[in-house]
Amino acid sequence: MSLLFPKWMNVLPTVFAVGGLLGATTVVGGFWYYATPKFFKVGYMPTQPGSGFNHQLHAGKLGMDCRYCHTKVEESPEANIPSVATCFGCHAENKLAKFTESETHKTKTNFIREAYATDTSIEWRRVHKVADYVRNFPHHIHVNAGISCYSCHGQITAMPVVFQVQPLSMSWCLECHRAPEEHLVPRDKVTQLVWVEQHLKERQSGGANTEGQRLLQALGAEPPQNCGACHY
Ligand code: HEC
Ligand code: HEC
Ligand code: HEC
Ligand code: HEC
Ligand code: HEC
């Protein structure tokens, strides 16, 4: 049943509602845009609550490892978003004195202390989501195989606001499953996104990808291409 109604159709009511207000051209334009899977959600960047969370600042400039906050990426099929307590660990009143002297910093981070004080969670809006008719995407297996966050999420350390870089379409999954050696990096480097980006670019421009072939052999696993691996 669900296969008959691919995920992009979910947006049709919105497209038609907007079209009703703005005229027929929007309907045609909107339909063409959403019906072309290649463009679906690439660039999607929802507005986050409070003053948001800046990866460029925390993971880039301050150099925090992804696993400081996304603690489950190596263990769980679902990556996790950190709780307010993780933020509060640094953003409590008496911490970061050097920064909290600044009024702008105080104002920008107040939403964290408010959430902590009232024991409410910050409702971060989800950026990446595979279609519902796809089985639970096994996040940890990919990370443990030596696929960097960079290959699927882009250069997060340079993003003030996270947005979707890859289409998450079936052809995108399969493209890598057919040639994973293009993306494999040493296991201990998967969260070093700046290193990975440079390393993969050097490999691409360097002719034969012997490093990738070596890593694939060492992995000793073949990513599945049978329908049942990804669909119910
Ligand atoms: C200090 C905590 C922290 C660190 C460190 C951190 N993140 Fe995040 N990350 C968050 C929070 C909070 C969100 C939810 C808000 C948002 O999407 O911006 C998030 C969201 C994301 C998302 C989008 C999730 C979705 O909704 O689809 C990705 C992808 C991501 N982080 C990857 C990374 C990577 C890769 C690194 C390491 C380079 C990293 N993060 C480091 C806190 C952190
Ligand atoms: C390891 C410590 C640490 C953790 C954990 C941390 N932050 Fe920060 N954060 C900082 C520091 C340091 C700054 C100030 C950096 C600067 O201004 O250069 C900052 C700045 C900020 C700012 C102000 C940004 C701006 O644009 O000026 C916001 C908002 C913020 N953090 C949100 C969060 C949220 C939300 C979390 C939890 C998901 C979090 N932080 C976790 C250390 C941390
Ligand atoms: C092989 C591709 C791939 C790799 C590698 C990968 N991710 Fe993801 N990530 C995804 C997909 C696809 C989703 C959406 C999953 C879903 O809808 O079930 C996602 C979702 C997320 C989310 C959102 C989880 C939520 O529940 O909101 C976070 C956070 C995240 N990834 C962080 C990371 C971090 C950090 C790394 C590196 C350590 C990483 N990812 C590596 C593909 C990947
Ligand atoms: C950048 C490369 C890459 C992308 C993109 C990617 N995969 Fe994979 N995937 C792999 C590799 C490598 C393995 C083999 C891991 C292993 O067996 O150690 C794998 C294995 C799997 C497995 C088998 C897990 C198991 O239990 O052995 C599933 C299911 C899977 N991927 C689903 C997906 C889906 C769904 C997508 C798209 C949303 C996707 N993958 C995108 C590289 C990728
Ligand atoms: C590696 C994982 C993977 C494998 C293997 C896979 N699919 Fe998919 N498939 C996906 C993902 C992810 C989507 C969702 C695409 C989207 O949201 O745009 C999808 C979407 C679909 C759709 C909906 C239409 C579309 O193209 O968006 C159909 C039908 C489908 N798959 C059939 C199959 C069949 C038949 C096979 C076996 C020949 C297969 N799939 C193998 C991951 C996979």
Coordinates of C-alpha atoms and ligand atoms in Angstrom, one line a residue:
M1 CA 0.0 0.0 0.0
S2 CA 2.6 2.5 1.1
L3 CA 4.6 1.8 -2.0
L4 CA 1.8 3.1 -4.1
F5 CA 2.0 6.4 -2.4
P6 CA 5.6 7.5 -2.4
K7 CA 6.6 10.0 0.2
W8 CA 6.7 13.1 -2.0
M9 CA 2.9 12.8 -2.4
N10 CA 2.6 13.8 1.3
V11 CA 3.4 17.3 0.3
L12 CA 0.8 17.6 -2.4
P13 CA -1.9 18.9 -0.1
T14 CA 0.4 21.7 0.9
V15 CA 1.4 22.4 -2.7
F16 CA -2.3 22.6 -3.7
A17 CA -3.2 24.8 -0.7
V18 CA -0.4 27.2 -1.5
G19 CA -1.3 27.0 -5.2
G20 CA -4.9 27.9 -4.4
L21 CA -3.7 31.2 -2.9
L22 CA -1.0 32.0 -5.3
G23 CA -2.5 30.8 -8.6
A24 CA -2.2 28.0 -11.1
T25 CA 1.5 28.6 -12.0
T26 CA 2.5 27.7 -8.5
V27 CA 0.7 24.4 -8.7
V28 CA 2.5 23.5 -11.9
G29 CA 5.9 24.7 -10.6
G30 CA 5.4 23.1 -7.2
F31 CA 4.3 19.8 -8.7
W32 CA 7.3 19.7 -11.0
Y33 CA 9.6 20.6 -8.2
Y34 CA 8.3 18.0 -5.7
A35 CA 7.7 15.3 -8.3
T36 CA 11.4 15.3 -9.2
P37 CA 12.9 13.0 -6.6
K38 CA 16.4 14.5 -7.2
F39 CA 15.4 17.8 -5.6
F40 CA 13.3 16.3 -2.8
K41 CA 14.5 17.8 0.4
V42 CA 18.0 18.6 -0.7
G43 CA 18.7 21.9 0.9
Y44 CA 15.9 21.4 3.5
M45 CA 16.7 23.6 6.5
P46 CA 13.9 24.0 9.0
T47 CA 14.0 26.9 11.4
Q48 CA 15.2 25.6 14.8
P49 CA 13.8 26.8 18.2
G50 CA 15.4 29.4 20.4
S51 CA 18.5 30.8 18.7
G52 CA 19.2 27.3 17.3
F53 CA 22.4 25.3 17.5
N54 CA 25.5 26.2 15.6
H55 CA 27.6 23.3 14.4
Q56 CA 30.1 25.5 12.7
L57 CA 30.8 27.1 16.1
H58 CA 30.7 24.0 18.4
A59 CA 32.0 21.2 16.1
G60 CA 34.1 23.5 13.9
K61 CA 35.6 26.4 15.8
L62 CA 35.5 24.8 19.3
G63 CA 36.4 21.4 17.8
M64 CA 33.9 19.3 19.7
D65 CA 33.6 15.7 18.6
C66 CA 30.2 14.6 17.1
R67 CA 30.0 11.8 19.7
Y68 CA 30.1 14.3 22.6
C69 CA 26.4 15.0 21.8
H70 CA 25.4 12.3 19.3
T71 CA 26.4 9.6 21.8
K72 CA 24.6 6.7 20.2
V73 CA 25.9 6.9 16.6
E74 CA 28.1 3.9 17.0
E75 CA 25.6 1.7 19.0
S76 CA 22.1 2.4 17.8
P77 CA 20.2 2.2 14.5
E78 CA 19.0 5.7 15.3
A79 CA 21.3 8.6 15.9
N80 CA 20.3 10.7 19.0
I81 CA 19.9 14.4 19.5
P82 CA 21.4 15.6 22.9
S83 CA 19.2 16.6 25.8
V84 CA 19.1 20.0 27.4
A85 CA 21.3 18.7 30.2
T86 CA 24.2 18.3 27.7
C87 CA 23.9 21.9 26.6
F88 CA 23.5 23.1 30.2
G89 CA 26.7 21.4 31.1
C90 CA 28.4 24.4 29.5
H91 CA 25.6 26.9 29.4
A92 CA 24.7 27.1 33.1
E93 CA 24.9 30.6 34.5
N94 CA 28.2 30.3 36.2
K95 CA 30.0 28.6 33.3
L96 CA 31.7 30.1 30.3
A97 CA 32.4 33.3 32.3
K98 CA 34.5 34.7 29.4
F99 CA 31.4 34.6 27.2
T100 CA 28.6 35.3 29.6
E101 CA 30.0 38.7 30.2
S102 CA 28.6 39.5 26.8
E103 CA 24.9 40.5 26.7
T104 CA 24.4 39.0 23.3
H105 CA 25.8 35.6 24.3
K106 CA 23.6 35.7 27.4
T107 CA 20.5 36.5 25.4
K108 CA 21.2 34.0 22.7
T109 CA 21.7 31.1 25.2
N110 CA 18.8 32.0 27.6
F111 CA 16.5 29.5 26.0
I112 CA 18.7 26.7 27.2
R113 CA 18.6 27.8 30.8
E114 CA 14.9 28.4 30.6
A115 CA 14.3 24.9 29.2
Y116 CA 16.5 23.4 31.9
A117 CA 14.8 25.3 34.8
T118 CA 11.3 24.3 33.6
D119 CA 12.4 20.7 32.8
T120 CA 11.1 21.0 29.2
S121 CA 12.9 19.6 26.2
I122 CA 13.9 21.8 23.3
E123 CA 11.8 20.7 20.3
W124 CA 14.5 20.5 17.6
R125 CA 13.0 20.0 14.2
R126 CA 14.2 17.0 12.3
V127 CA 16.2 17.5 9.2
H128 CA 16.9 14.0 7.8
K129 CA 14.2 11.4 7.4
V130 CA 14.0 8.4 5.1
A131 CA 10.6 7.4 3.7
D132 CA 8.4 5.5 6.1
Y133 CA 8.2 2.4 3.8
V134 CA 11.9 2.0 4.2
R135 CA 13.0 -0.2 7.1
N136 CA 14.8 1.5 10.0
F137 CA 18.0 2.9 8.5
P138 CA 20.8 1.2 10.5
H139 CA 22.9 4.2 11.4
H140 CA 25.5 2.4 13.6
I141 CA 26.3 -0.2 11.0
H142 CA 27.3 2.5 8.5
V143 CA 29.4 4.4 11.0
N144 CA 31.1 1.3 12.2
A145 CA 31.9 0.1 8.6
G146 CA 33.9 3.3 8.1
I147 CA 31.4 5.6 6.4
S148 CA 31.9 9.1 7.7
C149 CA 29.1 11.4 8.6
Y150 CA 30.6 13.6 5.8
S151 CA 29.5 11.2 3.1
C152 CA 25.8 11.4 4.1
H153 CA 25.5 14.7 5.9
G154 CA 28.1 16.9 4.2
Q155 CA 30.5 19.3 5.9
I156 CA 28.6 19.7 9.1
T157 CA 31.5 21.5 10.8
A158 CA 31.0 24.4 8.3
M159 CA 27.2 24.7 8.8
P160 CA 25.9 27.4 11.2
V161 CA 22.5 25.7 10.5
V162 CA 22.3 22.1 9.5
F163 CA 20.6 21.4 6.1
Q164 CA 20.1 18.3 4.0
V165 CA 22.9 17.8 1.4
Q166 CA 22.1 14.3 0.0
P167 CA 18.7 13.3 -1.6
L168 CA 18.4 10.1 0.7
S169 CA 16.7 8.5 -2.4
M170 CA 16.9 4.9 -3.3
S171 CA 19.4 5.5 -6.1
W172 CA 21.6 7.5 -3.7
C173 CA 21.6 4.5 -1.3
L174 CA 22.4 2.1 -4.1
E175 CA 25.1 4.2 -5.7
C176 CA 27.2 3.8 -2.6
H177 CA 26.1 0.1 -2.0
R178 CA 27.5 -0.7 -5.4
A179 CA 30.8 1.1 -4.9
P180 CA 31.4 1.6 -1.2
E181 CA 35.2 1.9 -1.7
E182 CA 34.6 5.5 -2.9
H183 CA 33.5 6.4 0.6
L184 CA 35.2 4.1 3.1
V185 CA 37.7 5.7 5.5
P186 CA 39.6 4.3 8.5
R187 CA 37.1 3.6 11.3
D188 CA 38.8 6.0 13.7
K189 CA 38.4 8.9 11.3
V190 CA 34.6 8.9 10.7
T191 CA 33.9 11.9 12.9
Q192 CA 37.0 13.9 11.6
L193 CA 34.9 15.6 8.8
V194 CA 37.5 18.1 7.7
W195 CA 40.2 15.3 7.3
V196 CA 37.7 13.1 5.5
E197 CA 36.6 15.7 3.0
Q198 CA 40.2 16.4 2.0
H199 CA 41.2 12.8 2.0
L200 CA 38.3 11.7 -0.2
K201 CA 39.0 14.5 -2.6
E202 CA 42.6 13.5 -2.9
R203 CA 41.7 9.9 -3.5
Q204 CA 39.2 10.9 -6.2
S205 CA 41.8 13.0 -8.1
G206 CA 44.6 10.4 -7.5
G207 CA 43.6 7.7 -10.1
A208 CA 43.3 4.1 -8.7
N209 CA 41.6 4.0 -5.3
T210 CA 43.8 1.4 -3.7
E211 CA 43.1 2.8 -0.2
G212 CA 39.4 2.3 -0.7
Q213 CA 39.9 -1.2 -2.1
R214 CA 42.0 -2.1 0.8
L215 CA 39.4 -0.8 3.3
L216 CA 36.7 -2.7 1.5
Q217 CA 38.6 -6.0 1.7
A218 CA 39.3 -5.4 5.4
L219 CA 35.6 -4.8 6.0
G220 CA 34.8 -8.1 4.5
A221 CA 31.2 -7.2 4.0
E222 CA 29.1 -6.3 0.9
P223 CA 26.4 -3.7 1.3
P224 CA 23.0 -5.3 0.3
Q225 CA 21.2 -4.6 -2.9
N226 CA 18.3 -7.0 -2.5
C227 CA 14.9 -5.3 -2.0
G228 CA 14.2 -7.0 1.3
A229 CA 17.3 -5.5 3.0
C230 CA 15.7 -2.0 2.8
H231 CA 12.0 -2.7 2.3
Y232 CA 9.4 -4.6 4.4
Ligands
HEC1 C1 27.3 20.3 21.4 C2 26.4 19.3 20.8 C3 26.6 18.8 19.4 C4 27.7 18.4 18.7 C5 29.2 18.4 19.3 C6 27.4 18.0 17.4 N1 26.0 18.1 17.3 FE1 24.9 17.6 15.7 N2 23.2 18.3 16.5 C7 23.1 18.8 17.8 C8 21.8 19.3 18.0 C9 21.3 20.0 19.3 C10 21.1 19.1 16.9 C11 19.6 19.4 16.6 C12 19.5 20.8 16.1 C13 19.9 21.0 14.6 O1 19.4 20.2 13.8 O2 20.7 21.9 14.4 C14 22.0 18.4 15.9 C15 21.6 18.0 14.7 C16 22.5 17.3 13.8 C17 22.1 16.7 12.5 C18 20.7 16.8 11.9 C19 19.8 15.8 12.5 C20 18.5 15.7 11.9 O3 17.5 16.3 12.4 O4 18.3 15.1 10.8 C21 23.2 16.1 12.0 C22 23.3 15.4 10.7 C23 24.3 16.3 12.9 N3 23.8 17.0 14.0 C24 25.6 15.9 12.7 C25 26.7 16.2 13.6 C26 28.0 15.9 13.2 C27 28.5 15.2 12.0 C28 28.8 16.4 14.3 C29 30.3 16.3 14.4 C30 31.0 16.9 13.3 C31 27.9 17.0 15.2 N4 26.6 16.8 14.8 C32 28.3 17.5 16.5 C33 24.2 18.9 18.7 C34 25.5 18.6 18.5
HEC2 C1 31.6 22.0 25.7 C2 30.8 23.2 26.0 C3 29.6 23.5 25.2 C4 28.5 22.7 25.1 C5 28.2 21.3 25.6 C6 27.5 23.5 24.3 N1 28.0 24.7 24.1 FE1 27.0 26.3 23.2 N2 28.7 27.4 23.3 C7 29.8 27.1 23.9 C8 30.8 28.2 23.8 C9 32.2 28.2 24.4 C10 30.1 29.2 23.2 C11 30.6 30.6 22.8 C12 31.6 30.5 21.7 C13 31.8 31.9 21.0 O1 31.0 32.8 21.2 O2 32.8 31.9 20.3 C14 28.8 28.7 22.8 C15 27.8 29.4 22.2 C16 26.5 29.1 22.0 C17 25.4 29.9 21.5 C18 25.5 31.3 21.1 C19 25.9 31.2 19.6 C20 26.1 32.5 18.9 O3 25.7 32.5 17.8 O4 26.7 33.4 19.5 C21 24.3 29.1 21.5 C22 22.9 29.5 21.0 C23 24.6 27.8 22.0 N3 26.0 27.8 22.3 C24 23.8 26.7 22.1 C25 24.1 25.5 22.6 C26 23.2 24.3 22.6 C27 21.8 24.4 22.1 C28 23.9 23.3 23.1 C29 23.4 21.9 23.4 C30 22.9 21.2 22.2 C31 25.2 23.8 23.4 N4 25.3 25.1 23.0 C32 26.2 23.0 24.0 C33 30.1 25.9 24.5 C34 29.3 24.8 24.6
HEC3 C1 25.3 6.1 5.3 C2 24.8 7.4 5.6 C3 24.9 8.0 6.9 C4 26.1 8.2 7.7 C5 27.4 7.6 7.5 C6 25.7 9.0 8.8 N1 24.4 9.3 8.8 FE1 23.3 10.3 10.1 N2 21.5 9.9 9.1 C7 21.5 9.3 7.9 C8 20.1 9.1 7.5 C9 19.6 8.4 6.2 C10 19.3 9.6 8.5 C11 17.8 9.6 8.6 C12 17.5 8.3 9.3 C13 16.0 7.9 9.4 O1 15.1 8.6 8.9 O2 15.7 6.9 10.1 C14 20.3 10.2 9.5 C15 19.9 10.8 10.7 C16 20.8 11.4 11.6 C17 20.4 12.2 12.7 C18 19.0 12.5 13.1 C19 18.5 11.5 14.1 C20 17.1 11.9 14.7 O3 16.5 11.0 15.3 O4 16.7 13.0 14.6 C21 21.6 12.6 13.3 C22 21.7 13.4 14.6 C23 22.7 12.0 12.6 N3 22.2 11.3 11.5 C24 24.0 12.2 12.9 C25 25.1 11.5 12.3 C26 26.5 11.6 12.7 C27 27.0 12.4 13.9 C28 27.2 10.8 11.9 C29 28.7 10.4 11.9 C30 29.2 9.8 13.2 C31 26.2 10.2 10.9 N4 25.0 10.7 11.2 C32 26.6 9.3 9.9 C33 22.6 8.9 7.1 C34 23.9 8.7 7.6
HEC4 C1 28.1 6.3 1.5 C2 27.8 4.9 1.4 C3 26.5 4.4 1.8 C4 25.3 5.0 1.7 C5 25.0 6.3 1.1 C6 24.3 4.1 2.2 N1 24.9 2.9 2.6 FE1 23.9 1.3 3.5 N2 25.7 0.4 3.7 C7 27.0 0.9 3.3 C8 28.0 -0.1 3.7 C9 29.5 0.1 3.4 C10 27.3 -1.2 4.3 C11 28.0 -2.5 4.7 C12 28.2 -2.4 6.2 C13 28.6 -3.8 6.8 O1 28.0 -4.8 6.5 O2 29.6 -3.7 7.6 C14 25.9 -0.9 4.3 C15 24.9 -1.7 4.8 C16 23.6 -1.5 4.8 C17 22.5 -2.4 5.3 C18 22.8 -3.8 5.9 C19 22.9 -3.7 7.3 C20 23.2 -5.0 7.9 O3 22.4 -5.4 8.8 O4 24.2 -5.7 7.6 C21 21.3 -1.7 5.1 C22 20.0 -2.3 5.5 C23 21.6 -0.4 4.5 N3 23.0 -0.3 4.3 C24 20.6 0.5 4.2 C25 20.9 1.7 3.5 C26 19.9 2.7 3.1 C27 18.4 2.4 3.3 C28 20.5 3.7 2.6 C29 19.9 5.0 2.0 C30 18.9 5.7 2.9 C31 21.9 3.5 2.7 N4 22.1 2.2 3.2 C32 22.9 4.3 2.2 C33 27.2 2.1 2.7 C34 26.2 3.0 2.4
HEC5 C1 19.9 0.1 -0.1 C2 18.5 0.2 0.2 C3 17.5 -0.1 -0.8 C4 17.4 -1.2 -1.6 C5 18.3 -2.4 -1.7 C6 16.1 -1.1 -2.3 N1 15.5 0.1 -2.0 FE1 13.7 0.8 -2.8 N2 14.0 2.5 -1.8 C7 15.0 2.8 -0.9 C8 14.8 4.1 -0.3 C9 15.7 4.9 0.7 C10 13.6 4.7 -0.9 C11 12.9 6.0 -0.6 C12 13.2 7.0 -1.7 C13 12.7 8.4 -1.4 O1 12.2 8.6 -0.3 O2 12.8 9.1 -2.4 C14 13.1 3.6 -1.8 C15 12.0 3.7 -2.6 C16 11.4 2.7 -3.3 C17 10.1 2.8 -4.1 C18 9.2 4.0 -4.1 C19 9.4 4.7 -5.4 C20 10.6 5.5 -5.5 O3 11.5 5.2 -6.4 O4 10.8 6.4 -4.7 C21 9.9 1.6 -4.7 C22 8.8 1.1 -5.5 C23 11.1 0.7 -4.3 N3 11.9 1.4 -3.5 C24 11.3 -0.6 -4.7 C25 12.4 -1.4 -4.6 C26 12.7 -2.7 -5.2 C27 11.7 -3.4 -6.1 C28 13.9 -3.0 -4.8 C29 14.7 -4.3 -5.2 C30 15.0 -4.4 -6.6 C31 14.5 -2.0 -3.9 N4 13.5 -1.0 -3.8 C32 15.7 -2.0 -3.2 C33 16.0 2.0 -0.5 C34 16.3 0.7 -1.1

